[in-house]
Coordinates of C-alpha atoms and ligand atoms in Angstrom, one line a residue:
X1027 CA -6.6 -38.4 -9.3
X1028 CA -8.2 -34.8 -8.9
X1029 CA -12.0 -34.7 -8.5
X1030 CA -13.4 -33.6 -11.5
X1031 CA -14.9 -29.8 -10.4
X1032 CA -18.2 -29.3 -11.7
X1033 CA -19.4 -26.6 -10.5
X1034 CA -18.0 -23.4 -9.5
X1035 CA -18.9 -20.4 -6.9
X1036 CA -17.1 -16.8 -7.3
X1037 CA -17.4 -13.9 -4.6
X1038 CA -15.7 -10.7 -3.9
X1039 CA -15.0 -9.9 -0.6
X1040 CA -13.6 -7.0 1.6
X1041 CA -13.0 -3.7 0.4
X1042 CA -13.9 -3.5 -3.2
X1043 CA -11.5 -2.6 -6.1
X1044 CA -11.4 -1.7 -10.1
X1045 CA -10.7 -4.6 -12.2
X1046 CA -12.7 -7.4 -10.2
X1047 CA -15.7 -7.6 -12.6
X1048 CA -13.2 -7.8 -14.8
X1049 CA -11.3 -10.9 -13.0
X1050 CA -15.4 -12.3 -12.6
X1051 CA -15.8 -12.1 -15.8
X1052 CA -12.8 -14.1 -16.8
X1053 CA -13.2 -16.6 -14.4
X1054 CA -17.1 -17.2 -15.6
X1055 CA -16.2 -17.7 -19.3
X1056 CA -13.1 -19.8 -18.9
X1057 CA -15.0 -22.2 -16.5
X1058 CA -18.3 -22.3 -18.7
X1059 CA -16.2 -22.8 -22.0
X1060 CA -14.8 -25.6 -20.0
X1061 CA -18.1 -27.0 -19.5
X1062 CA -18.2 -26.4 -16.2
X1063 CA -21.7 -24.4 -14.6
X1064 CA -21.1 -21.1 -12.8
X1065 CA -22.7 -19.6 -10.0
X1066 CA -22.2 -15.5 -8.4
X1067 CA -22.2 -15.4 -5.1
X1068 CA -23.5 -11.8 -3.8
X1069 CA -21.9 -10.1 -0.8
X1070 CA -18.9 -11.9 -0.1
X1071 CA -19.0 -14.6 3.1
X1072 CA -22.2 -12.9 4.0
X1073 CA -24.4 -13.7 0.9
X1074 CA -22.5 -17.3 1.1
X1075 CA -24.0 -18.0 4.3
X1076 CA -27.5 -15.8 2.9
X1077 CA -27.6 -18.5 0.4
X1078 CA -27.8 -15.3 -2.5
X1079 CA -26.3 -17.3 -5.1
X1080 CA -27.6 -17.8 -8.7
X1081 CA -26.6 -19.4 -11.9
X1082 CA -24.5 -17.8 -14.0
X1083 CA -24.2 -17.2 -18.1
X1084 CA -21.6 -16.2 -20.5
X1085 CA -24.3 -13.2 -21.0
X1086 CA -24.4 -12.6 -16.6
X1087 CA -20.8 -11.1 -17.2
X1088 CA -21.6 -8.7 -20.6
X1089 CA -21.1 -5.1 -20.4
X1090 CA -19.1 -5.3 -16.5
X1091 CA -15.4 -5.5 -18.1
X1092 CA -15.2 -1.2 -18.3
X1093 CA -17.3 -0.7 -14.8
X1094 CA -15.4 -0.1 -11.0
X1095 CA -17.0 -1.8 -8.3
X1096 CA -18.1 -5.4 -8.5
X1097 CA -21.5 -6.4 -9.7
X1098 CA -21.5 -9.4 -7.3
X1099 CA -21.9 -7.1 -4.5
X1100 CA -18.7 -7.4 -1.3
X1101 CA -19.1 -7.2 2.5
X1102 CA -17.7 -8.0 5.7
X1103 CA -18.6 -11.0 7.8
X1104 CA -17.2 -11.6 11.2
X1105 CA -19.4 -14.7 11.4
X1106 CA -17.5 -16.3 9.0
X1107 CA -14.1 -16.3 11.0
X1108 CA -15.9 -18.8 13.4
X1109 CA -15.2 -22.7 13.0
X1110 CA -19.1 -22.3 12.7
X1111 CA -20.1 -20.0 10.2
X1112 CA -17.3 -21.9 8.2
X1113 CA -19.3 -24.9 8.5
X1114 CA -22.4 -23.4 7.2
X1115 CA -20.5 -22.2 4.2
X1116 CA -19.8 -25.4 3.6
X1117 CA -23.2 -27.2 3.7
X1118 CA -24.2 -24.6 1.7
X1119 CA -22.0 -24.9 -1.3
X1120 CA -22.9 -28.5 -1.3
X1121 CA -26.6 -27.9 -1.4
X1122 CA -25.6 -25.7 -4.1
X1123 CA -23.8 -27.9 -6.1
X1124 CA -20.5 -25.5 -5.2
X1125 CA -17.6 -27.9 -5.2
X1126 CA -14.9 -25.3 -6.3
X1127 CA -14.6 -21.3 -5.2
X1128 CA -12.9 -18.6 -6.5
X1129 CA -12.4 -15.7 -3.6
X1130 CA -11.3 -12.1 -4.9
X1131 CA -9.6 -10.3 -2.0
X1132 CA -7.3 -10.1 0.2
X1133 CA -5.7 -12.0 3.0
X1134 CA -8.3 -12.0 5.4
X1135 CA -10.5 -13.2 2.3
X1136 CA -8.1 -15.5 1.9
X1137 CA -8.5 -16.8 5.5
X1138 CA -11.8 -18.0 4.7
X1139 CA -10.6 -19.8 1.6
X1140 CA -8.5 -21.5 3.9
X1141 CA -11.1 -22.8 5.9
X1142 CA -13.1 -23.8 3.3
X1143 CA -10.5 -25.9 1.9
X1144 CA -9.5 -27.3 5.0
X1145 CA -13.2 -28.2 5.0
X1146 CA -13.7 -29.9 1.7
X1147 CA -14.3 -27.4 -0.9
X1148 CA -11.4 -26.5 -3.3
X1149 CA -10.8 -22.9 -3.3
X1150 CA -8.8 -20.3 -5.5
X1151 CA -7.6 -17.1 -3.6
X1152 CA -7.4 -13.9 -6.6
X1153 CA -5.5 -10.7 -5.1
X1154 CA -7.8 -7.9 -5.0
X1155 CA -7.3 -4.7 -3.3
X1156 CA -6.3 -1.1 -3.9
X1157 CA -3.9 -1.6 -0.8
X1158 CA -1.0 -3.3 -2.8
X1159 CA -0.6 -5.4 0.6
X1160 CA 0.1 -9.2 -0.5
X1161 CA 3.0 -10.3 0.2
X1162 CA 3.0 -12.8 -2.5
X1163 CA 2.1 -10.9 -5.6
X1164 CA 3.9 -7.5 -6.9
X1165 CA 0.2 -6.4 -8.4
X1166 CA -2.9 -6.7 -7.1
X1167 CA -6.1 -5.9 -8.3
X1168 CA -7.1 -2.3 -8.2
X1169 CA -4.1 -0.9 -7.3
X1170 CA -3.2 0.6 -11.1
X1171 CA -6.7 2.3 -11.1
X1172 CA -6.6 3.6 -7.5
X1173 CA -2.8 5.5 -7.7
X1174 CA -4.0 6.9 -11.6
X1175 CA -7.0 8.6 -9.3
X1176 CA -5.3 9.7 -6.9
X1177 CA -2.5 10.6 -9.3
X1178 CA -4.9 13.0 -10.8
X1179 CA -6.7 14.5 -8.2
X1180 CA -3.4 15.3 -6.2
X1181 CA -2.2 17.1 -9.6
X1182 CA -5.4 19.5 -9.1
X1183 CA -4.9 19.8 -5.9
X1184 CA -1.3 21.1 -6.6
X1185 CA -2.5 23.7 -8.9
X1186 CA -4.6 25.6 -6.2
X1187 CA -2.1 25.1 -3.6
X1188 CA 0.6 26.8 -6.0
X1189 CA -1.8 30.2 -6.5
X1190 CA -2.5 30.5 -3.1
X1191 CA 1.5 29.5 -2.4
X1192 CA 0.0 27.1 0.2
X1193 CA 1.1 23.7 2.1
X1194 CA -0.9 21.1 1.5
X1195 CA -1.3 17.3 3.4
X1196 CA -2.8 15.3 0.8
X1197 CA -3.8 11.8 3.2
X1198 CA -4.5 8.7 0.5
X1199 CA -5.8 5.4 1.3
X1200 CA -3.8 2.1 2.1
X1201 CA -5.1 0.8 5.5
X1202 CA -1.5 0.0 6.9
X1203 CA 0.4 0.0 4.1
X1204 CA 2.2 2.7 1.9
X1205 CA 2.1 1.6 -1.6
X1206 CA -0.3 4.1 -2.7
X1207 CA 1.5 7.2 -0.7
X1208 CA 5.4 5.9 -1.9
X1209 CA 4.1 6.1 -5.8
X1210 CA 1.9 9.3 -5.6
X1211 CA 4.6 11.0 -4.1
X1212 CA 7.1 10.0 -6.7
X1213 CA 4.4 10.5 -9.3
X1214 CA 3.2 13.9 -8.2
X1215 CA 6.9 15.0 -6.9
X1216 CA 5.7 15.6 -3.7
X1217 CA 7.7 17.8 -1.1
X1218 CA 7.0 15.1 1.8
X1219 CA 6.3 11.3 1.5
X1220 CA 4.9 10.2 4.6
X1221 CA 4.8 6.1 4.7
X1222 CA 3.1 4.2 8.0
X1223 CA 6.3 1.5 7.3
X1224 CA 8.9 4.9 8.0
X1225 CA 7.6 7.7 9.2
X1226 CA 9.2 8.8 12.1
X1227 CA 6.8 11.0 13.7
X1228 CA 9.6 14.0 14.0
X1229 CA 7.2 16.9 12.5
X1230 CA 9.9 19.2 13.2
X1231 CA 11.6 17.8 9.7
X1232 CA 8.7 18.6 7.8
X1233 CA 8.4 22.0 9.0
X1234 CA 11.7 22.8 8.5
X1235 CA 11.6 21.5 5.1
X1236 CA 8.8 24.2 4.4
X1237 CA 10.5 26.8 5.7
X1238 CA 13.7 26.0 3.8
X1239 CA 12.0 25.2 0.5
X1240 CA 10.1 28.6 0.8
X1241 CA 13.1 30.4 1.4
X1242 CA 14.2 28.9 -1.9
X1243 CA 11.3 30.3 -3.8
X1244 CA 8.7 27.5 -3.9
X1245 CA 5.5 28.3 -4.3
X1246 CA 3.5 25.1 -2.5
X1247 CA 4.8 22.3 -0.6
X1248 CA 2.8 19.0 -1.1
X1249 CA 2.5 15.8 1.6
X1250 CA 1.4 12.7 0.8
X1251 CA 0.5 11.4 3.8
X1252 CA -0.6 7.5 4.4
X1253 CA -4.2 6.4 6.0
X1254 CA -2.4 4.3 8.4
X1255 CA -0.9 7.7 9.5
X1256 CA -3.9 9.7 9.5
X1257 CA -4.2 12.9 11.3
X1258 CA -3.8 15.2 8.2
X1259 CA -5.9 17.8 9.2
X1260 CA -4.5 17.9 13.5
X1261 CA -1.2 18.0 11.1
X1262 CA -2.0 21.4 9.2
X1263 CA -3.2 22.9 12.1
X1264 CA 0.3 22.1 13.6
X1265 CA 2.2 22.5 10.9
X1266 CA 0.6 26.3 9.7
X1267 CA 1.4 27.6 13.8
X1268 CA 4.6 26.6 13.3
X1269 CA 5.6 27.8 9.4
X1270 CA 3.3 30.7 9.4
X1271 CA 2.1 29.1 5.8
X1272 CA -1.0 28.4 5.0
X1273 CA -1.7 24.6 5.1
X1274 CA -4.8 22.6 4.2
X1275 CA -5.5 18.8 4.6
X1276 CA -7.5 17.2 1.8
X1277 CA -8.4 13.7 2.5
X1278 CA -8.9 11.8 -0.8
X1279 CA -11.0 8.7 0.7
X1280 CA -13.4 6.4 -0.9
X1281 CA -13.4 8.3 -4.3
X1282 CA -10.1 6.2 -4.9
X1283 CA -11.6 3.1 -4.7
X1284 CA -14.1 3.7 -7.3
X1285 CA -13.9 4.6 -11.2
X1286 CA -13.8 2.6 -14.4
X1287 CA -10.5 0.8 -14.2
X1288 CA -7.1 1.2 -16.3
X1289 CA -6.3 -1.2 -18.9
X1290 CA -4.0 -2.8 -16.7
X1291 CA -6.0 -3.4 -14.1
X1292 CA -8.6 -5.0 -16.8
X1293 CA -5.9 -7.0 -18.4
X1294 CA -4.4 -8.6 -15.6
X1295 CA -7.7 -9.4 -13.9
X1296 CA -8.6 -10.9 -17.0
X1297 CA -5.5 -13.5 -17.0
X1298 CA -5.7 -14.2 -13.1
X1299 CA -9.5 -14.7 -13.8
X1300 CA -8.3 -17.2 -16.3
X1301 CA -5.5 -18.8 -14.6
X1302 CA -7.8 -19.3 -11.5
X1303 CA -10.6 -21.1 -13.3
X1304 CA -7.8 -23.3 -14.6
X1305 CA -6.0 -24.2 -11.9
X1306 CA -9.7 -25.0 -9.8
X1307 CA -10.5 -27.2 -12.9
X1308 CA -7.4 -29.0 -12.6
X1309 CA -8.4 -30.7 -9.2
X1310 CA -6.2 -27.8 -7.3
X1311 CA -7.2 -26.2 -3.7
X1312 CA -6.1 -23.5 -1.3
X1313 CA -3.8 -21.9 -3.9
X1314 CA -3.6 -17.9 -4.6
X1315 CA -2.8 -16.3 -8.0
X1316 CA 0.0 -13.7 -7.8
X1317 CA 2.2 -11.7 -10.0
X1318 CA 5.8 -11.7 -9.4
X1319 CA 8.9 -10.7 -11.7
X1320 CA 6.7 -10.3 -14.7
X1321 CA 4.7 -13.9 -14.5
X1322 CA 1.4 -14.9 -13.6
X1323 CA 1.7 -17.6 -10.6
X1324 CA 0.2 -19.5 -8.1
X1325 CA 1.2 -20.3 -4.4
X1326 CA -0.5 -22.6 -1.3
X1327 CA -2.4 -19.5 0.6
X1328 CA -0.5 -20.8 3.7
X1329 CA 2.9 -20.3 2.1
X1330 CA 1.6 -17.1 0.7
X1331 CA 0.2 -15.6 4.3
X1332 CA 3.0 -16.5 5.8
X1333 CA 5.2 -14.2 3.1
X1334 CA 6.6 -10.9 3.9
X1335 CA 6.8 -7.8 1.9
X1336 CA 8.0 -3.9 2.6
X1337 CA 8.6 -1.0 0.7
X1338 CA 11.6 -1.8 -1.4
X1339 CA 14.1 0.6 0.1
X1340 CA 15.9 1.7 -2.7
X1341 CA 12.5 3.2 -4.1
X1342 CA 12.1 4.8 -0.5
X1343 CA 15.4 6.8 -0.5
X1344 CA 15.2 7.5 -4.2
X1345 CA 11.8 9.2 -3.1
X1346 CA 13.1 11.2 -0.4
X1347 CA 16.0 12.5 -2.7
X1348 CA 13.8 13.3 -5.9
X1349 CA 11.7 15.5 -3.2
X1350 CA 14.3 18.1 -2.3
Ligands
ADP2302 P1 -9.4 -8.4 2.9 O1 -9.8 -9.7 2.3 O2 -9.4 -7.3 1.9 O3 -8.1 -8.6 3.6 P2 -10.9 -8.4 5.4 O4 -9.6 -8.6 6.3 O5 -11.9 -7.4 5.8 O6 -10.5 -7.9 3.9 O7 -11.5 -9.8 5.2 C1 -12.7 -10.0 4.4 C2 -13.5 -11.1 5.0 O8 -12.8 -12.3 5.0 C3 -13.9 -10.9 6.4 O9 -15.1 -10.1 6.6 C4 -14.3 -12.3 6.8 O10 -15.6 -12.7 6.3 C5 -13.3 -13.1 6.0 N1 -12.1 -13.5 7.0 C6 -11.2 -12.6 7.4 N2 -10.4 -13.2 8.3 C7 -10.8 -14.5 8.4 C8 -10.4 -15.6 9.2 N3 -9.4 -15.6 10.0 N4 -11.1 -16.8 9.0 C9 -12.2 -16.8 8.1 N5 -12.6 -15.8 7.4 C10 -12.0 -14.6 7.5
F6P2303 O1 -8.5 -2.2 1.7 C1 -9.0 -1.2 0.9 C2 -9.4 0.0 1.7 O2 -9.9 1.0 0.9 C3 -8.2 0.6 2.6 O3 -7.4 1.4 1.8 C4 -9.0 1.3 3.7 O4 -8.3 1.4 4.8 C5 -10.2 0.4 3.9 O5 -10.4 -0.4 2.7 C6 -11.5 1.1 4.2 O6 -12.4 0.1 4.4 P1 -14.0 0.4 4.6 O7 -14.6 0.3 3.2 O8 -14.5 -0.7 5.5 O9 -14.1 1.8 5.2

């Protein structure tokens, strides 16, 4: 039979997102309405192996569920990928009390989990990131709130770049992936989709695509180009020399990350905040929530790190068509 888990630790770690405090929150109340103590870890691994952890209340997660960000506070720690550092993570959730985790993150956060698990404590991987880039889940936290913002400010962007009949490179986040750029670029019916999974570095296609769609009587031309591309504003340079149209770069950065989240992003950190302080209670260890084909599920995080996922490549040509 499953230990019975008494007491549980929650941290947030690597790049934050919308929606976590909302998956903290859930996590919190379902364990402490399970009669089972909480504790918040501050600063990911880092404030693990700080010891900054303290008790937590139904009333420790009040007033968080509408706020970006995470109130526990995220970091990056290189000393936990050692066989050490993991070690101390461990002593210290027993001197704590910690015998269950909840990690809200990515893979590399999920990494840790692993080792923890490997190690004794029983640990519950929630996908969180604005990256879209587990392989496991078809949503992950953040990801609804990040592609509204960037939704939005790529709309304003257009309307300047139409007066001034103007090409512009709009470069959103998405470390490797292009998630974010493949659904702004349907959603803002961009001219040019540029995705670090596709792209095949042939500017000359772009350039005559500006020349041909300003022959046609358009008055801007809009690129969404990927982070894991980059380069935007070497790009404009480039791309103006050779067009003779104006062309700006406007690199959206951290101001997508941020931002109350989307209801969606609330709602289904909410039920993976849940399902993860279930599924710890029930005795389980090194599992991941994910999302896939409209269900909540969970997976063994080496099954799920081992999974592979691309940009679905219907979406991708039906992309490149809608932008002609
Ligand atoms: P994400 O979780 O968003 O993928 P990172 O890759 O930056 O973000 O990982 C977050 C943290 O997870 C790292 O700073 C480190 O503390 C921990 N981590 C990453 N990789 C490993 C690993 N191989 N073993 C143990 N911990 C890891
Ligand atoms: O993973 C989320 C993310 O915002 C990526 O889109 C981006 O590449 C990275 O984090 C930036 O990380 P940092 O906060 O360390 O600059």
């Amino acid at each position: 039979m499953a230990k019975a888990i008494k007491t549980i630790g929650i941290l947030t770690s690597g790049g934050d997102a919308p929606g976590m405090n909302a998956a903290i929150r859930a996590v919190a109340r379902k364990a402490l309405s399970k009669g089972v103590k909480v504790k918040g870890i501050k600063r990911g691994y880092q404030g693990l192996l700080n010891e900054e952890i303290s008790d937590m209340e139904a009333r420790s997660v009040s007033d968080i569920i509408q706020k970006g960000g995470t109130i526990l506070g995220t970091a990056r720690c290189s000393e936990f990928k050692t066989e050490a550092g993991q070690q101390k993570g461990v002593d210290i959730c027993r001197k704590h009390g910690i015998d269950g985790l909840v990690v809200i993150g990515g893979d590399g956060s999920y990494k840790g989990a692993q080792a923890l698990s490997r190690l004794g404590i029983n640990t519950i991987g929630i996908p969180g990131t604005i990256d879209l880039d587990i392989a496991c889940t078809d949503y992950t936290i953040g990801f609804d709130t990040a592609v509204n913002t960037a939704m939005q400010a790529i709309d304003k962007v257009r309307d300047t770049s139409s007066s001034h009949e103007r090409c512009s490179i709009i470069e959103v986040m998405g470390r490797n992936a292009g998630y974010l750029a493949l659904w702004c670029g349907v959603a803002n019916g961009a001219e040019d989709i540029l995705l670090p999974e596709k792209y095949d570095f042939n500017e000359q296609n772009i350039i005559n695509n500006i020349i041909r769609n300003k022959k046609q009587g358009k008055t801007h031309h809009l690129i969404i180009n990927a982070e894991g591309i980059g380069h935007s504003t070497s790009m404009a340079r480039r791309i103006e020399a050779a067009t003779g149209v104006e062309t700006r770069a406007t690199i959206l950065g951290y101001m997508q990350r941020g931002g109350s989240p989307t209801c969606k992003d609330r709602y289904y950190a909410s039920i993976m905040g849940g399902l993860a302080a279930d599924i710890l209670c029930d005795g389980k260890t090194n599992r991941v929530i994910g999302y896939r084909r409209g269900q909540f599920v969970d997976f063994d995080i080496e099954e799920a790190l081992a999974m592979q996922k691309d940009i679905p490549e219907y979406e991708y040509e039906l992309s490149r068509l809608l932008a002609l």
